[in-house]
């Protein structure tokens, strides 16, 4: 009882002082309300399907966006490097796509030095060819071998010697003719080149641009291989033209002439294809951003066609300009006539 009275007195004293004892305040608290849901306690930070409490994005969507952006940035970097390389090459003196640079063909010191070596070999071989031709005159009729008559052999030896020592000049004339024909077409750029840019963030646009530029690099590699072939044929031209003298070796000379003139003059056909393709794309007019990818794909298709033109021409051109075939048919006809004249 004393303890109870003491507590009541203490409570009355604290109440008079404006203080509420803990025990009494707890005792006067109304019954607890029903439990509140966790989402109501947290309020606006309730969890959602997008991420933790709606503050962070959906992890799966976030990872997909980051991955796509990394891929786009990587492909843009590769495309930008290829674009700069092709653009600098097309605008330099070493442009091998629309012309054959003299500095790295017949004007190259290396090509001229090696040509002088093969010319010396061919000049020395003219003596052997003359001896072989004499044996053809003596033994050819008895052994049923192809041969020239003496009045035909002597002019061929003289013309062959001239061709051997001037073969680089004839190669230069062929290359200069090709460059003049290509220049007559006008300025040529790759079809769809104006549509190439590295600003698009769409993955499909970046991939399409990369395919276009890779095709352009393949065209550049083909032209570099063509230039290397032309240089090799220029160096071998004295020996190849010396083979024109004898009937037994004419097929080698014919093969050289077919390959050389085909490699040189096919570029003009490719330049015409590029010029025509670029002009046709410009006639389509400006395209919207959504349809510009179609122009890039068309430009890619035209470059693929340009890549295939040497093979198409090689399969259907036969002996180049038809000259070698005409000479071969004429030689066969002469042989047939000579054989017919020997028949009693």
mmCIF file of C-alpha atoms in Angstrom:
data_model
loop_
_atom_site.group_PDB
_atom_site.id
_atom_site.type_symbol
_atom_site.label_atom_id
_atom_site.label_comp_id
_atom_site.label_asym_id
_atom_site.label_seq_id
_atom_site.Cartn_x
_atom_site.Cartn_y
_atom_site.Cartn_z
ATOM 1 C CA UNK A 1 0.000 0.000 0.000
ATOM 2 C CA UNK A 2 2.849 2.348 0.831
ATOM 3 C CA UNK A 3 4.466 1.632 -2.542
ATOM 4 C CA UNK A 4 1.202 2.306 -4.330
ATOM 5 C CA UNK A 5 0.690 5.561 -2.499
ATOM 6 C CA UNK A 6 4.284 6.555 -3.293
ATOM 7 C CA UNK A 7 3.768 5.898 -7.019
ATOM 8 C CA UNK A 8 0.492 7.814 -7.058
ATOM 9 C CA UNK A 9 2.105 10.739 -5.293
ATOM 10 C CA UNK A 10 5.059 10.685 -7.678
ATOM 11 C CA UNK A 11 2.687 10.565 -10.661
ATOM 12 C CA UNK A 12 0.668 13.471 -9.334
ATOM 13 C CA UNK A 13 3.850 15.445 -8.827
ATOM 14 C CA UNK A 14 5.097 14.751 -12.355
ATOM 15 C CA UNK A 15 1.710 15.604 -13.806
ATOM 16 C CA UNK A 16 1.731 18.896 -11.967
ATOM 17 C CA UNK A 17 5.168 19.597 -13.458
ATOM 18 C CA UNK A 18 3.900 18.821 -17.019
ATOM 19 C CA UNK A 19 5.740 15.502 -17.287
ATOM 20 C CA UNK A 20 4.155 12.155 -18.102
ATOM 21 C CA UNK A 21 5.655 9.108 -16.585
ATOM 22 C CA UNK A 22 6.521 6.355 -19.010
ATOM 23 C CA UNK A 23 4.470 3.766 -17.351
ATOM 24 C CA UNK A 24 1.330 5.905 -17.183
ATOM 25 C CA UNK A 25 1.735 7.044 -20.802
ATOM 26 C CA UNK A 26 2.033 3.478 -21.889
ATOM 27 C CA UNK A 27 -0.981 2.556 -19.786
ATOM 28 C CA UNK A 28 -3.053 5.374 -21.321
ATOM 29 C CA UNK A 29 -2.140 4.442 -24.924
ATOM 30 C CA UNK A 30 -5.214 3.201 -26.781
ATOM 31 C CA UNK A 31 -5.252 -0.331 -28.069
ATOM 32 C CA UNK A 32 -2.937 -0.880 -30.968
ATOM 33 C CA UNK A 33 -4.364 -0.499 -34.447
ATOM 34 C CA UNK A 34 -4.325 -3.334 -36.980
ATOM 35 C CA UNK A 35 -0.866 -4.129 -38.436
ATOM 36 C CA UNK A 36 0.086 -1.924 -41.335
ATOM 37 C CA UNK A 37 1.266 -3.508 -44.596
ATOM 38 C CA UNK A 38 4.946 -3.174 -45.501
ATOM 39 C CA UNK A 39 4.134 -1.299 -48.676
ATOM 40 C CA UNK A 40 2.140 1.276 -46.649
ATOM 41 C CA UNK A 41 4.974 1.697 -44.211
ATOM 42 C CA UNK A 42 7.533 2.205 -47.001
ATOM 43 C CA UNK A 43 5.148 4.473 -48.929
ATOM 44 C CA UNK A 44 6.252 5.402 -52.413
ATOM 45 C CA UNK A 45 9.244 3.024 -52.258
ATOM 46 C CA UNK A 46 7.204 -0.097 -52.788
ATOM 47 C CA UNK A 47 8.974 -2.747 -54.897
ATOM 48 C CA UNK A 48 8.012 -2.877 -58.552
ATOM 49 C CA UNK A 49 8.753 -5.133 -61.452
ATOM 50 C CA UNK A 50 11.306 -2.610 -62.780
ATOM 51 C CA UNK A 51 13.812 -2.778 -59.962
ATOM 52 C CA UNK A 52 14.435 -2.455 -56.276
ATOM 53 C CA UNK A 53 11.682 -0.233 -54.744
ATOM 54 C CA UNK A 54 11.253 1.430 -58.143
ATOM 55 C CA UNK A 55 14.517 3.361 -57.657
ATOM 56 C CA UNK A 56 16.795 1.173 -59.851
ATOM 57 C CA UNK A 57 15.825 0.056 -63.384
ATOM 58 C CA UNK A 58 15.101 -3.508 -64.293
ATOM 59 C CA UNK A 59 18.491 -5.274 -64.114
ATOM 60 C CA UNK A 60 17.785 -7.285 -67.243
ATOM 61 C CA UNK A 61 16.775 -4.254 -69.279
ATOM 62 C CA UNK A 62 19.705 -2.276 -67.927
ATOM 63 C CA UNK A 63 22.186 -5.013 -68.860
ATOM 64 C CA UNK A 64 20.677 -5.266 -72.351
ATOM 65 C CA UNK A 65 20.950 -1.511 -72.908
ATOM 66 C CA UNK A 66 24.551 -1.413 -71.696
ATOM 67 C CA UNK A 67 25.515 -4.382 -73.887
ATOM 68 C CA UNK A 68 23.882 -2.851 -76.972
ATOM 69 C CA UNK A 69 25.624 0.482 -76.382
ATOM 70 C CA UNK A 70 29.003 -1.240 -75.992
ATOM 71 C CA UNK A 71 28.467 -3.123 -79.263
ATOM 72 C CA UNK A 72 27.357 0.066 -81.045
ATOM 73 C CA UNK A 73 30.399 1.978 -79.781
ATOM 74 C CA UNK A 74 32.754 -0.828 -80.812
ATOM 75 C CA UNK A 75 31.283 -1.113 -84.316
ATOM 76 C CA UNK A 76 31.280 2.670 -84.681
ATOM 77 C CA UNK A 77 34.982 2.750 -83.824
ATOM 78 C CA UNK A 78 35.769 0.086 -86.445
ATOM 79 C CA UNK A 79 33.571 1.811 -89.040
ATOM 80 C CA UNK A 80 35.176 5.174 -88.359
ATOM 81 C CA UNK A 81 38.669 3.726 -88.877
ATOM 82 C CA UNK A 82 37.685 2.017 -92.146
ATOM 83 C CA UNK A 83 35.938 5.174 -93.359
ATOM 84 C CA UNK A 84 39.010 7.323 -92.722
ATOM 85 C CA UNK A 85 41.279 4.806 -94.449
ATOM 86 C CA UNK A 86 39.131 4.563 -97.592
ATOM 87 C CA UNK A 87 38.546 8.315 -97.724
ATOM 88 C CA UNK A 88 42.253 9.146 -97.426
ATOM 89 C CA UNK A 89 43.137 6.574 -100.087
ATOM 90 C CA UNK A 90 40.478 7.770 -102.551
ATOM 91 C CA UNK A 91 41.696 11.371 -102.225
ATOM 92 C CA UNK A 92 45.414 10.638 -102.541
ATOM 93 C CA UNK A 93 47.793 10.179 -105.467
ATOM 94 C CA UNK A 94 47.925 6.455 -104.686
ATOM 95 C CA UNK A 95 44.258 5.914 -105.506
ATOM 96 C CA UNK A 96 44.176 2.424 -107.045
ATOM 97 C CA UNK A 97 40.391 2.061 -107.276
ATOM 98 C CA UNK A 98 39.687 4.558 -110.068
ATOM 99 C CA UNK A 99 43.118 4.656 -111.743
ATOM 100 C CA UNK A 100 46.463 2.876 -112.043
ATOM 101 C CA UNK A 101 49.083 5.125 -110.406
ATOM 102 C CA UNK A 102 52.191 5.402 -112.595
ATOM 103 C CA UNK A 103 54.390 5.872 -109.534
ATOM 104 C CA UNK A 104 53.782 2.292 -108.430
ATOM 105 C CA UNK A 105 53.511 0.681 -111.860
ATOM 106 C CA UNK A 106 55.702 1.494 -114.869
ATOM 107 C CA UNK A 107 57.263 4.507 -113.094
ATOM 108 C CA UNK A 108 58.420 2.498 -110.084
ATOM 109 C CA UNK A 109 62.242 2.239 -109.843
ATOM 110 C CA UNK A 110 61.890 -1.363 -108.668
ATOM 111 C CA UNK A 111 59.748 -2.314 -111.663
ATOM 112 C CA UNK A 112 62.161 -0.588 -114.060
ATOM 113 C CA UNK A 113 65.198 -2.301 -112.518
ATOM 114 C CA UNK A 114 63.631 -5.763 -112.731
ATOM 115 C CA UNK A 115 62.421 -5.041 -116.277
ATOM 116 C CA UNK A 116 66.003 -4.273 -117.297
ATOM 117 C CA UNK A 117 67.075 -7.638 -115.897
ATOM 118 C CA UNK A 118 64.410 -9.578 -117.815
ATOM 119 C CA UNK A 119 65.161 -7.541 -120.954
ATOM 120 C CA UNK A 120 68.774 -8.685 -120.763
ATOM 121 C CA UNK A 121 67.615 -12.283 -120.389
ATOM 122 C CA UNK A 122 65.279 -11.916 -123.375
ATOM 123 C CA UNK A 123 67.991 -10.299 -125.537
ATOM 124 C CA UNK A 124 70.297 -13.201 -124.770
ATOM 125 C CA UNK A 125 67.463 -15.595 -125.500
ATOM 126 C CA UNK A 126 66.954 -14.119 -128.968
ATOM 127 C CA UNK A 127 70.078 -15.968 -130.090
ATOM 128 C CA UNK A 128 68.645 -19.262 -128.881
ATOM 129 C CA UNK A 129 65.313 -18.444 -130.498
ATOM 130 C CA UNK A 130 67.052 -17.759 -133.815
ATOM 131 C CA UNK A 131 68.861 -21.125 -133.609
ATOM 132 C CA UNK A 132 65.596 -22.870 -132.701
ATOM 133 C CA UNK A 133 63.853 -21.166 -135.608
ATOM 134 C CA UNK A 134 66.603 -22.367 -137.968
ATOM 135 C CA UNK A 135 66.111 -25.933 -136.771
ATOM 136 C CA UNK A 136 62.399 -25.525 -137.387
ATOM 137 C CA UNK A 137 63.125 -24.521 -140.976
ATOM 138 C CA UNK A 138 65.403 -27.503 -141.534
ATOM 139 C CA UNK A 139 63.630 -30.214 -139.563
ATOM 140 C CA UNK A 140 60.092 -28.926 -139.171
ATOM 141 C CA UNK A 141 58.769 -30.194 -142.471
ATOM 142 C CA UNK A 142 60.224 -33.670 -141.952
ATOM 143 C CA UNK A 143 59.078 -33.968 -138.317
ATOM 144 C CA UNK A 144 55.648 -32.444 -138.975
ATOM 145 C CA UNK A 145 56.390 -29.561 -136.572
ATOM 146 C CA UNK A 146 54.920 -26.063 -136.822
ATOM 147 C CA UNK A 147 57.428 -23.701 -138.385
ATOM 148 C CA UNK A 148 57.756 -20.408 -140.297
ATOM 149 C CA UNK A 149 59.158 -19.926 -143.764
ATOM 150 C CA UNK A 150 62.374 -17.981 -144.044
ATOM 151 C CA UNK A 151 60.623 -14.887 -145.423
ATOM 152 C CA UNK A 152 58.273 -14.931 -142.440
ATOM 153 C CA UNK A 153 60.866 -15.822 -139.819
ATOM 154 C CA UNK A 154 63.285 -12.953 -140.432
ATOM 155 C CA UNK A 155 60.647 -10.191 -139.986
ATOM 156 C CA UNK A 156 59.369 -11.924 -136.846
ATOM 157 C CA UNK A 157 62.860 -11.965 -135.379
ATOM 158 C CA UNK A 158 63.298 -8.251 -136.079
ATOM 159 C CA UNK A 159 59.850 -7.330 -134.723
ATOM 160 C CA UNK A 160 60.389 -9.598 -131.718
ATOM 161 C CA UNK A 161 63.676 -7.903 -130.870
ATOM 162 C CA UNK A 162 62.013 -4.489 -131.098
ATOM 163 C CA UNK A 163 59.121 -5.589 -128.879
ATOM 164 C CA UNK A 164 61.479 -7.067 -126.296
ATOM 165 C CA UNK A 165 63.408 -3.817 -125.887
ATOM 166 C CA UNK A 166 60.360 -1.531 -125.981
ATOM 167 C CA UNK A 167 57.892 -3.660 -124.004
ATOM 168 C CA UNK A 168 57.829 -1.263 -121.040
ATOM 169 C CA UNK A 169 56.816 1.563 -123.383
ATOM 170 C CA UNK A 170 53.896 -0.485 -124.726
ATOM 171 C CA UNK A 171 52.863 -1.345 -121.182
ATOM 172 C CA UNK A 172 53.011 2.336 -120.266
ATOM 173 C CA UNK A 173 50.811 3.212 -123.248
ATOM 174 C CA UNK A 174 48.225 0.637 -122.174
ATOM 175 C CA UNK A 175 48.174 1.938 -118.585
ATOM 176 C CA UNK A 176 47.984 5.575 -119.705
ATOM 177 C CA UNK A 177 45.123 4.684 -122.044
ATOM 178 C CA UNK A 178 43.261 3.067 -119.172
ATOM 179 C CA UNK A 179 43.828 6.112 -116.941
ATOM 180 C CA UNK A 180 42.652 8.451 -119.699
ATOM 181 C CA UNK A 181 39.472 6.436 -120.184
ATOM 182 C CA UNK A 182 38.826 6.408 -116.423
ATOM 183 C CA UNK A 183 39.421 10.169 -116.204
ATOM 184 C CA UNK A 184 36.967 10.752 -119.052
ATOM 185 C CA UNK A 185 34.233 9.239 -116.870
ATOM 186 C CA UNK A 186 34.663 12.053 -114.358
ATOM 187 C CA UNK A 187 35.016 12.009 -110.609
ATOM 188 C CA UNK A 188 34.009 8.644 -109.228
ATOM 189 C CA UNK A 189 33.155 7.820 -105.624
ATOM 190 C CA UNK A 190 31.852 4.622 -104.136
ATOM 191 C CA UNK A 191 28.051 4.282 -104.565
ATOM 192 C CA UNK A 192 26.233 5.365 -101.397
ATOM 193 C CA UNK A 193 29.349 6.965 -99.906
ATOM 194 C CA UNK A 194 27.418 10.117 -98.951
ATOM 195 C CA UNK A 195 25.099 8.112 -96.711
ATOM 196 C CA UNK A 196 27.907 6.781 -94.564
ATOM 197 C CA UNK A 197 28.173 8.439 -91.162
ATOM 198 C CA UNK A 198 29.146 7.387 -87.673
ATOM 199 C CA UNK A 199 26.513 9.367 -85.782
ATOM 200 C CA UNK A 200 23.669 6.843 -85.805
ATOM 201 C CA UNK A 201 23.016 4.992 -82.559
ATOM 202 C CA UNK A 202 20.800 2.332 -84.160
ATOM 203 C CA UNK A 203 22.472 -1.052 -84.138
ATOM 204 C CA UNK A 204 21.067 -1.989 -87.555
ATOM 205 C CA UNK A 205 22.431 1.224 -89.112
ATOM 206 C CA UNK A 206 25.880 0.649 -87.637
ATOM 207 C CA UNK A 207 25.973 -2.975 -88.850
ATOM 208 C CA UNK A 208 24.822 -1.944 -92.348
ATOM 209 C CA UNK A 209 27.495 0.749 -92.494
ATOM 210 C CA UNK A 210 30.147 -1.732 -91.374
ATOM 211 C CA UNK A 211 29.114 -4.218 -94.094
ATOM 212 C CA UNK A 212 29.351 -1.430 -96.680
ATOM 213 C CA UNK A 213 32.828 -0.393 -95.533
ATOM 214 C CA UNK A 214 34.088 -3.987 -95.394
ATOM 215 C CA UNK A 215 32.911 -4.409 -99.005
ATOM 216 C CA UNK A 216 34.827 -1.245 -99.899
ATOM 217 C CA UNK A 217 37.953 -2.677 -98.260
ATOM 218 C CA UNK A 218 37.526 -5.890 -100.294
ATOM 219 C CA UNK A 219 37.320 -3.786 -103.461
ATOM 220 C CA UNK A 220 40.499 -1.991 -102.410
ATOM 221 C CA UNK A 221 42.271 -5.319 -101.840
ATOM 222 C CA UNK A 222 41.185 -6.538 -105.275
ATOM 223 C CA UNK A 223 42.566 -3.391 -106.901
ATOM 224 C CA UNK A 224 45.850 -3.777 -105.027
ATOM 225 C CA UNK A 225 46.115 -7.388 -106.224
ATOM 226 C CA UNK A 226 45.394 -6.196 -109.762
ATOM 227 C CA UNK A 227 48.154 -3.598 -109.487
ATOM 228 C CA UNK A 228 50.607 -6.236 -108.247
ATOM 229 C CA UNK A 229 49.668 -8.478 -111.186
ATOM 230 C CA UNK A 230 50.192 -5.614 -113.647
ATOM 231 C CA UNK A 231 53.647 -4.943 -112.188
ATOM 232 C CA UNK A 232 54.617 -8.612 -112.449
ATOM 233 C CA UNK A 233 53.449 -8.750 -116.069
ATOM 234 C CA UNK A 234 55.360 -5.570 -116.887
ATOM 235 C CA UNK A 235 58.540 -7.099 -115.527
ATOM 236 C CA UNK A 236 57.999 -10.316 -117.517
ATOM 237 C CA UNK A 237 56.960 -8.555 -120.722
ATOM 238 C CA UNK A 238 60.350 -8.870 -122.527
ATOM 239 C CA UNK A 239 60.431 -12.655 -122.091
ATOM 240 C CA UNK A 240 56.735 -12.987 -122.938
ATOM 241 C CA UNK A 241 57.065 -10.982 -126.158
ATOM 242 C CA UNK A 242 60.163 -12.935 -127.149
ATOM 243 C CA UNK A 243 58.043 -16.066 -126.995
ATOM 244 C CA UNK A 244 55.900 -14.579 -129.783
ATOM 245 C CA UNK A 245 58.611 -15.334 -132.329
ATOM 246 C CA UNK A 246 58.330 -19.145 -132.416
ATOM 247 C CA UNK A 247 55.146 -21.147 -133.084
ATOM 248 C CA UNK A 248 55.976 -23.505 -130.199
ATOM 249 C CA UNK A 249 55.997 -20.649 -127.650
ATOM 250 C CA UNK A 250 53.318 -18.367 -129.042
ATOM 251 C CA UNK A 251 50.712 -19.678 -126.615
ATOM 252 C CA UNK A 252 52.761 -18.274 -123.721
ATOM 253 C CA UNK A 253 52.897 -14.887 -125.378
ATOM 254 C CA UNK A 254 49.176 -15.073 -126.067
ATOM 255 C CA UNK A 255 48.507 -15.941 -122.415
ATOM 256 C CA UNK A 256 50.599 -12.985 -121.269
ATOM 257 C CA UNK A 257 48.864 -10.513 -123.601
ATOM 258 C CA UNK A 258 45.419 -11.785 -122.579
ATOM 259 C CA UNK A 259 46.216 -11.463 -118.887
ATOM 260 C CA UNK A 260 47.984 -8.095 -119.127
ATOM 261 C CA UNK A 261 45.458 -6.235 -121.249
ATOM 262 C CA UNK A 262 42.613 -7.831 -119.318
ATOM 263 C CA UNK A 263 44.079 -6.731 -115.967
ATOM 264 C CA UNK A 264 44.752 -3.185 -117.207
ATOM 265 C CA UNK A 265 41.556 -2.411 -119.134
ATOM 266 C CA UNK A 266 39.108 -4.211 -116.828
ATOM 267 C CA UNK A 267 39.526 -1.320 -114.387
ATOM 268 C CA UNK A 268 37.817 0.985 -116.869
ATOM 269 C CA UNK A 269 34.746 -1.283 -116.868
ATOM 270 C CA UNK A 270 34.747 -1.304 -113.057
ATOM 271 C CA UNK A 271 35.006 2.494 -112.914
ATOM 272 C CA UNK A 272 32.050 2.754 -115.317
ATOM 273 C CA UNK A 273 30.035 0.449 -113.017
ATOM 274 C CA UNK A 274 30.882 2.569 -109.952
ATOM 275 C CA UNK A 275 30.049 5.817 -111.752
ATOM 276 C CA UNK A 276 26.764 4.457 -113.072
ATOM 277 C CA UNK A 277 25.792 3.059 -109.682
ATOM 278 C CA UNK A 278 26.491 6.330 -107.890
ATOM 279 C CA UNK A 279 24.506 8.303 -110.475
ATOM 280 C CA UNK A 280 21.521 5.959 -110.192
ATOM 281 C CA UNK A 281 21.504 6.277 -106.404
ATOM 282 C CA UNK A 282 21.523 10.068 -106.663
ATOM 283 C CA UNK A 283 18.499 9.902 -108.963
ATOM 284 C CA UNK A 284 16.550 8.289 -106.132
ATOM 285 C CA UNK A 285 16.697 11.602 -104.283
ATOM 286 C CA UNK A 286 17.273 12.210 -100.574
ATOM 287 C CA UNK A 287 15.977 9.515 -98.301
ATOM 288 C CA UNK A 288 14.683 9.722 -94.760
ATOM 289 C CA UNK A 289 16.675 8.356 -91.872
ATOM 290 C CA UNK A 290 14.461 5.270 -91.825
ATOM 291 C CA UNK A 291 15.071 4.398 -95.483
ATOM 292 C CA UNK A 292 18.678 5.585 -95.862
ATOM 293 C CA UNK A 293 19.825 2.085 -94.944
ATOM 294 C CA UNK A 294 18.302 0.886 -98.230
ATOM 295 C CA UNK A 295 20.634 3.197 -100.153
ATOM 296 C CA UNK A 296 23.608 1.834 -98.228
ATOM 297 C CA UNK A 297 22.560 -1.722 -99.088
ATOM 298 C CA UNK A 298 22.175 -0.776 -102.758
ATOM 299 C CA UNK A 299 25.650 0.750 -102.720
ATOM 300 C CA UNK A 300 26.989 -2.454 -101.189
ATOM 301 C CA UNK A 301 25.310 -4.522 -103.918
ATOM 302 C CA UNK A 302 26.861 -2.329 -106.626
ATOM 303 C CA UNK A 303 30.323 -2.743 -105.125
ATOM 304 C CA UNK A 304 29.835 -6.523 -104.985
ATOM 305 C CA UNK A 305 28.960 -6.415 -108.697
ATOM 306 C CA UNK A 306 32.127 -4.388 -109.320
ATOM 307 C CA UNK A 307 34.115 -7.047 -107.478
ATOM 308 C CA UNK A 308 32.700 -9.755 -109.758
ATOM 309 C CA UNK A 309 33.307 -7.928 -113.045
ATOM 310 C CA UNK A 310 36.908 -9.189 -113.573
ATOM 311 C CA UNK A 311 35.710 -12.780 -113.283
ATOM 312 C CA UNK A 312 32.771 -12.165 -115.605
ATOM 313 C CA UNK A 313 34.969 -10.480 -118.212
ATOM 314 C CA UNK A 314 37.641 -13.164 -117.887
ATOM 315 C CA UNK A 315 35.148 -15.971 -118.542
ATOM 316 C CA UNK A 316 33.595 -14.351 -121.604
ATOM 317 C CA UNK A 317 36.384 -12.276 -123.117
ATOM 318 C CA UNK A 318 38.337 -15.231 -124.489
ATOM 319 C CA UNK A 319 41.664 -13.868 -125.770
ATOM 320 C CA UNK A 320 41.243 -10.350 -124.466
ATOM 321 C CA UNK A 321 40.387 -8.097 -127.395
ATOM 322 C CA UNK A 322 40.152 -11.007 -129.833
ATOM 323 C CA UNK A 323 43.519 -10.272 -131.448
ATOM 324 C CA UNK A 324 45.274 -13.346 -130.094
ATOM 325 C CA UNK A 325 42.384 -15.569 -131.131
ATOM 326 C CA UNK A 326 42.443 -14.095 -134.644
ATOM 327 C CA UNK A 327 46.186 -14.736 -134.930
ATOM 328 C CA UNK A 328 45.783 -18.292 -133.680
ATOM 329 C CA UNK A 329 43.003 -19.055 -136.142
ATOM 330 C CA UNK A 330 45.085 -17.519 -138.920
ATOM 331 C CA UNK A 331 48.079 -19.656 -137.974
ATOM 332 C CA UNK A 332 45.958 -22.811 -137.920
ATOM 333 C CA UNK A 333 44.495 -21.929 -141.293
ATOM 334 C CA UNK A 334 47.970 -21.486 -142.714
ATOM 335 C CA UNK A 335 49.014 -24.863 -141.368
ATOM 336 C CA UNK A 336 45.964 -26.504 -142.899
ATOM 337 C CA UNK A 337 46.654 -24.877 -146.251
ATOM 338 C CA UNK A 338 50.309 -25.928 -146.140
ATOM 339 C CA UNK A 339 49.351 -29.497 -145.309
ATOM 340 C CA UNK A 340 46.809 -29.534 -148.106
ATOM 341 C CA UNK A 341 49.370 -28.268 -150.581
ATOM 342 C CA UNK A 342 51.742 -31.134 -149.731
ATOM 343 C CA UNK A 343 49.100 -33.736 -150.417
ATOM 344 C CA UNK A 344 49.616 -35.125 -153.923
#
